[in-house]
Amino acid sequence: MNPRRVYMVLFAVTLATILGIFLLLRPPPAPPIRIGVLHSLSGTMAVSERPLVDAVRLAVEEINAAGGLLGRPVEMVVADGRSDDAVFAAEAERLIVSDRVSVLFACWTSACRKAVKPVVEQHRHLMFYPLQYEGLEQSPDIYYTGSAPNQQIIPGTRWALDTLGKRVYLLGSDYIFPRAANLIIRDLIKANRGTVLAERYRPLGDADFSAITAEIRALKPDVVLNTVNGDSNTHFFRALHEAGLGAIPVVSFSVDEEGLKAIGPAAFHPSHYAVWSYFQSMPGGANQRFVAAFQKRYGADRTTSDPIEAAYVGVRLWAQAVRDAGTDDPEQVNRAMLQQSTAAPSGIAAVDRGTHHLWKQVRIGKARADGQFELVWNSGETLRPDPFPDYRSQVEWQRLVTTLHGAGR
């Protein structure tokens, strides 16, 4: 054999041997940190919840682009709650037990949250809930990154009574959040010498609001306080428009920018308002960067919203706690969460140690023709969360909510 060829063969064998030894001795890649993302991807709540999965994904991709957590990539395990409380509970159990996720980012409706809560607590696991809600709840294992009642329902109702009038029509979807919220709203209306003209509920997913619009026409309220959720809002606002009642003021607690987009500009009116802590139209560099990143990832026509921002912020706070704890173990991360705050698109988001909710501002916007909200009022300060309004004891509130929940609402 040609000496040169012999040399090349020996060199190749030696190189392959060295490479093989290197591969054998190199430690295996670090396993990913798995997180459970549990939202409705089908059913009546899918239009609201799909964007929250996108918000979590954006935060995870940003974390991974910066090197991951503890030298490990973060991997999403997405499950469909199918707009069904029982499915949410079963999927939470599966994600925790079978998929061994380190944390859950989950739920929109209070009904699904209440179904998942005992599962999380039984396993002493960890969950982040990104929605404004009726409050009247705390958990050692859940962080509530949406607004508590004193950060949405209470100031929004007071503003409506002071600004729009005291003859009020209450409309909501028929489950725990609207009914519990209206317990609080009724108290405020009574304290302000207002009148509840009617209190009506429609099933989640309902599309027929003809009886509602007929009653609104007859009663002529100063304002409708709206706690309808999901795609039913589209049907309600279109029914108002078709009935020629679009100019009646409506203050909504669950209609965001995505909701306006679904309703369509022909069916909403400048007298329609929403109460949140965040609007896409807010000024400021932090929010502009957030909106730009979201639209770069998902398309220039996509909108951000308060629930989207709260879902995104929840992931960022959890990631900080993982770094501080030096582990993704849920119990240790839970302890580290009590020290967390971050510069969020809506302002500084700080965890309240006593309640596991976030300090937040309150903002009220009116619908614009471009599908955004124009700010008309804000609290001017960051409010400490109070999930149990202090004019009743916590025991009294829990008894009232238990009664509602026990009635299947």
PDB file of N, CA and C in Angstrom, residues 152-170 184-197 221-225 249-251 253 273 275 364:
ATOM      1  N   GLN A 152     -59.852  46.050  40.035  1.00  0.00           N
ATOM      2  CA  GLN A 152     -60.653  46.054  38.814  1.00  0.00           C
ATOM      3  C   GLN A 152     -62.138  46.263  39.087  1.00  0.00           C
ATOM      4  N   ILE A 153     -62.790  45.267  39.687  1.00  0.00           N
ATOM      5  CA  ILE A 153     -64.244  45.299  39.843  1.00  0.00           C
ATOM      6  C   ILE A 153     -64.698  46.512  40.661  1.00  0.00           C
ATOM      7  N   ILE A 154     -64.067  46.731  41.801  1.00  0.00           N
ATOM      8  CA  ILE A 154     -64.506  47.807  42.701  1.00  0.00           C
ATOM      9  C   ILE A 154     -64.251  49.190  42.104  1.00  0.00           C
ATOM     10  N   PRO A 155     -63.032  49.527  41.677  1.00  0.00           N
ATOM     11  CA  PRO A 155     -62.844  50.868  41.092  1.00  0.00           C
ATOM     12  C   PRO A 155     -63.606  51.053  39.786  1.00  0.00           C
ATOM     13  N   GLY A 156     -63.753  49.989  38.984  1.00  0.00           N
ATOM     14  CA  GLY A 156     -64.506  50.109  37.743  1.00  0.00           C
ATOM     15  C   GLY A 156     -65.975  50.408  37.995  1.00  0.00           C
ATOM     16  N   THR A 157     -66.549  49.752  39.010  1.00  0.00           N
ATOM     17  CA  THR A 157     -67.958  49.994  39.343  1.00  0.00           C
ATOM     18  C   THR A 157     -68.142  51.396  39.908  1.00  0.00           C
ATOM     19  N   ARG A 158     -67.249  51.811  40.797  1.00  0.00           N
ATOM     20  CA  ARG A 158     -67.358  53.172  41.356  1.00  0.00           C
ATOM     21  C   ARG A 158     -67.268  54.226  40.263  1.00  0.00           C
ATOM     22  N   TRP A 159     -66.347  54.027  39.315  1.00  0.00           N
ATOM     23  CA  TRP A 159     -66.210  54.981  38.218  1.00  0.00           C
ATOM     24  C   TRP A 159     -67.488  55.029  37.393  1.00  0.00           C
ATOM     25  N   ALA A 160     -68.061  53.867  37.115  1.00  0.00           N
ATOM     26  CA  ALA A 160     -69.282  53.817  36.307  1.00  0.00           C
ATOM     27  C   ALA A 160     -70.432  54.538  37.007  1.00  0.00           C
ATOM     28  N   LEU A 161     -70.579  54.315  38.308  1.00  0.00           N
ATOM     29  CA  LEU A 161     -71.661  54.955  39.058  1.00  0.00           C
ATOM     30  C   LEU A 161     -71.467  56.473  39.101  1.00  0.00           C
ATOM     31  N   ASP A 162     -70.230  56.916  39.290  1.00  0.00           N
ATOM     32  CA  ASP A 162     -69.947  58.351  39.380  1.00  0.00           C
ATOM     33  C   ASP A 162     -70.031  59.048  38.028  1.00  0.00           C
ATOM     34  N   THR A 163     -69.687  58.332  36.959  1.00  0.00           N
ATOM     35  CA  THR A 163     -69.525  58.957  35.642  1.00  0.00           C
ATOM     36  C   THR A 163     -70.719  58.746  34.725  1.00  0.00           C
ATOM     37  N   LEU A 164     -71.325  57.567  34.799  1.00  0.00           N
ATOM     38  CA  LEU A 164     -72.344  57.194  33.817  1.00  0.00           C
ATOM     39  C   LEU A 164     -73.757  57.160  34.385  1.00  0.00           C
ATOM     40  N   GLY A 165     -73.886  56.914  35.669  1.00  0.00           N
ATOM     41  CA  GLY A 165     -75.223  56.908  36.277  1.00  0.00           C
ATOM     42  C   GLY A 165     -75.420  55.739  37.217  1.00  0.00           C
ATOM     43  N   LYS A 166     -76.488  55.797  37.986  1.00  0.00           N
ATOM     44  CA  LYS A 166     -76.701  54.842  39.073  1.00  0.00           C
ATOM     45  C   LYS A 166     -77.821  53.835  38.806  1.00  0.00           C
ATOM     46  N   ARG A 167     -78.450  53.898  37.638  1.00  0.00           N
ATOM     47  CA  ARG A 167     -79.458  52.886  37.262  1.00  0.00           C
ATOM     48  C   ARG A 167     -78.738  51.834  36.429  1.00  0.00           C
ATOM     49  N   VAL A 168     -78.549  50.657  37.022  1.00  0.00           N
ATOM     50  CA  VAL A 168     -77.582  49.686  36.493  1.00  0.00           C
ATOM     51  C   VAL A 168     -78.268  48.390  36.086  1.00  0.00           C
ATOM     52  N   TYR A 169     -77.862  47.881  34.943  1.00  0.00           N
ATOM     53  CA  TYR A 169     -78.285  46.561  34.461  1.00  0.00           C
ATOM     54  C   TYR A 169     -77.067  45.641  34.553  1.00  0.00           C
ATOM     55  N   LEU A 170     -77.211  44.513  35.246  1.00  0.00           N
ATOM     56  CA  LEU A 170     -76.113  43.564  35.422  1.00  0.00           C
ATOM     57  C   LEU A 170     -76.291  42.388  34.475  1.00  0.00           C
ATOM     58  N   ILE A 184     -70.274  41.658  44.893  1.00  0.00           N
ATOM     59  CA  ILE A 184     -69.503  42.856  45.234  1.00  0.00           C
ATOM     60  C   ILE A 184     -70.134  44.089  44.591  1.00  0.00           C
ATOM     61  N   ILE A 185     -70.499  43.976  43.323  1.00  0.00           N
ATOM     62  CA  ILE A 185     -71.065  45.113  42.592  1.00  0.00           C
ATOM     63  C   ILE A 185     -72.374  45.573  43.227  1.00  0.00           C
ATOM     64  N   ARG A 186     -73.231  44.631  43.636  1.00  0.00           N
ATOM     65  CA  ARG A 186     -74.494  45.001  44.287  1.00  0.00           C
ATOM     66  C   ARG A 186     -74.248  45.787  45.577  1.00  0.00           C
ATOM     67  N   ASP A 187     -73.253  45.348  46.356  1.00  0.00           N
ATOM     68  CA  ASP A 187     -72.921  46.068  47.587  1.00  0.00           C
ATOM     69  C   ASP A 187     -72.525  47.509  47.286  1.00  0.00           C
ATOM     70  N   LEU A 188     -71.723  47.686  46.230  1.00  0.00           N
ATOM     71  CA  LEU A 188     -71.267  49.036  45.860  1.00  0.00           C
ATOM     72  C   LEU A 188     -72.425  49.901  45.367  1.00  0.00           C
ATOM     73  N   ILE A 189     -73.311  49.316  44.583  1.00  0.00           N
ATOM     74  CA  ILE A 189     -74.469  50.065  44.082  1.00  0.00           C
ATOM     75  C   ILE A 189     -75.356  50.503  45.245  1.00  0.00           C
ATOM     76  N   LYS A 190     -75.585  49.611  46.191  1.00  0.00           N
ATOM     77  CA  LYS A 190     -76.395  49.948  47.360  1.00  0.00           C
ATOM     78  C   LYS A 190     -75.741  51.057  48.174  1.00  0.00           C
ATOM     79  N   ALA A 191     -74.418  50.942  48.400  1.00  0.00           N
ATOM     80  CA  ALA A 191     -73.700  51.949  49.193  1.00  0.00           C
ATOM     81  C   ALA A 191     -73.722  53.315  48.512  1.00  0.00           C
ATOM     82  N   ASN A 192     -73.832  53.334  47.178  1.00  0.00           N
ATOM     83  CA  ASN A 192     -73.851  54.592  46.426  1.00  0.00           C
ATOM     84  C   ASN A 192     -75.267  55.024  46.055  1.00  0.00           C
ATOM     85  N   ARG A 193     -76.264  54.401  46.708  1.00  0.00           N
ATOM     86  CA  ARG A 193     -77.675  54.745  46.502  1.00  0.00           C
ATOM     87  C   ARG A 193     -78.093  54.605  45.043  1.00  0.00           C
ATOM     88  N   GLY A 194     -77.575  53.590  44.415  1.00  0.00           N
ATOM     89  CA  GLY A 194     -77.971  53.283  43.054  1.00  0.00           C
ATOM     90  C   GLY A 194     -79.055  52.217  43.029  1.00  0.00           C
ATOM     91  N   THR A 195     -79.444  51.808  41.825  1.00  0.00           N
ATOM     92  CA  THR A 195     -80.514  50.832  41.647  1.00  0.00           C
ATOM     93  C   THR A 195     -80.073  49.755  40.669  1.00  0.00           C
ATOM     94  N   VAL A 196     -80.268  48.503  41.043  1.00  0.00           N
ATOM     95  CA  VAL A 196     -80.067  47.386  40.121  1.00  0.00           C
ATOM     96  C   VAL A 196     -81.398  47.125  39.435  1.00  0.00           C
ATOM     97  N   LEU A 197     -81.479  47.444  38.150  1.00  0.00           N
ATOM     98  CA  LEU A 197     -82.725  47.269  37.406  1.00  0.00           C
ATOM     99  C   LEU A 197     -83.011  45.804  37.119  1.00  0.00           C
ATOM    100  N   PRO A 221     -81.348  51.472  31.116  1.00  0.00           N
ATOM    101  CA  PRO A 221     -80.363  51.696  32.180  1.00  0.00           C
ATOM    102  C   PRO A 221     -79.388  52.811  31.815  1.00  0.00           C
ATOM    103  N   ASP A 222     -78.792  53.411  32.857  1.00  0.00           N
ATOM    104  CA  ASP A 222     -77.716  54.367  32.622  1.00  0.00           C
ATOM    105  C   ASP A 222     -76.459  53.659  32.148  1.00  0.00           C
ATOM    106  N   VAL A 223     -76.277  52.426  32.615  1.00  0.00           N
ATOM    107  CA  VAL A 223     -75.071  51.670  32.279  1.00  0.00           C
ATOM    108  C   VAL A 223     -75.345  50.181  32.444  1.00  0.00           C
ATOM    109  N   VAL A 224     -74.728  49.397  31.570  1.00  0.00           N
ATOM    110  CA  VAL A 224     -74.709  47.938  31.702  1.00  0.00           C
ATOM    111  C   VAL A 224     -73.338  47.550  32.234  1.00  0.00           C
ATOM    112  N   LEU A 225     -73.295  46.843  33.358  1.00  0.00           N
ATOM    113  CA  LEU A 225     -72.043  46.299  33.867  1.00  0.00           C
ATOM    114  C   LEU A 225     -71.967  44.846  33.398  1.00  0.00           C
ATOM    115  N   PRO A 249     -74.217  53.005  27.421  1.00  0.00           N
ATOM    116  CA  PRO A 249     -72.898  52.705  27.996  1.00  0.00           C
ATOM    117  C   PRO A 249     -72.810  51.285  28.549  1.00  0.00           C
ATOM    118  N   VAL A 250     -71.730  50.617  28.199  1.00  0.00           N
ATOM    119  CA  VAL A 250     -71.437  49.276  28.711  1.00  0.00           C
ATOM    120  C   VAL A 250     -70.028  49.305  29.288  1.00  0.00           C
ATOM    121  N   VAL A 251     -69.898  48.902  30.540  1.00  0.00           N
ATOM    122  CA  VAL A 251     -68.590  48.768  31.172  1.00  0.00           C
ATOM    123  C   VAL A 251     -68.327  47.280  31.341  1.00  0.00           C
ATOM    124  N   PHE A 253     -65.840  43.872  32.120  1.00  0.00           N
ATOM    125  CA  PHE A 253     -64.737  43.410  32.949  1.00  0.00           C
ATOM    126  C   PHE A 253     -63.995  42.229  32.320  1.00  0.00           C
ATOM    127  N   TYR A 273     -66.794  50.629  27.438  1.00  0.00           N
ATOM    128  CA  TYR A 273     -65.583  50.776  28.233  1.00  0.00           C
ATOM    129  C   TYR A 273     -65.115  49.418  28.751  1.00  0.00           C
ATOM    130  N   VAL A 275     -62.308  47.723  31.884  1.00  0.00           N
ATOM    131  CA  VAL A 275     -61.496  47.988  33.072  1.00  0.00           C
ATOM    132  C   VAL A 275     -60.419  46.922  33.165  1.00  0.00           C
ATOM    133  N   ILE A 364     -58.972  52.431  33.018  1.00  0.00           N
ATOM    134  CA  ILE A 364     -60.245  52.297  32.310  1.00  0.00           C
ATOM    135  C   ILE A 364     -60.070  52.905  30.923  1.00  0.00           C
TER     136      ILE A 364
END
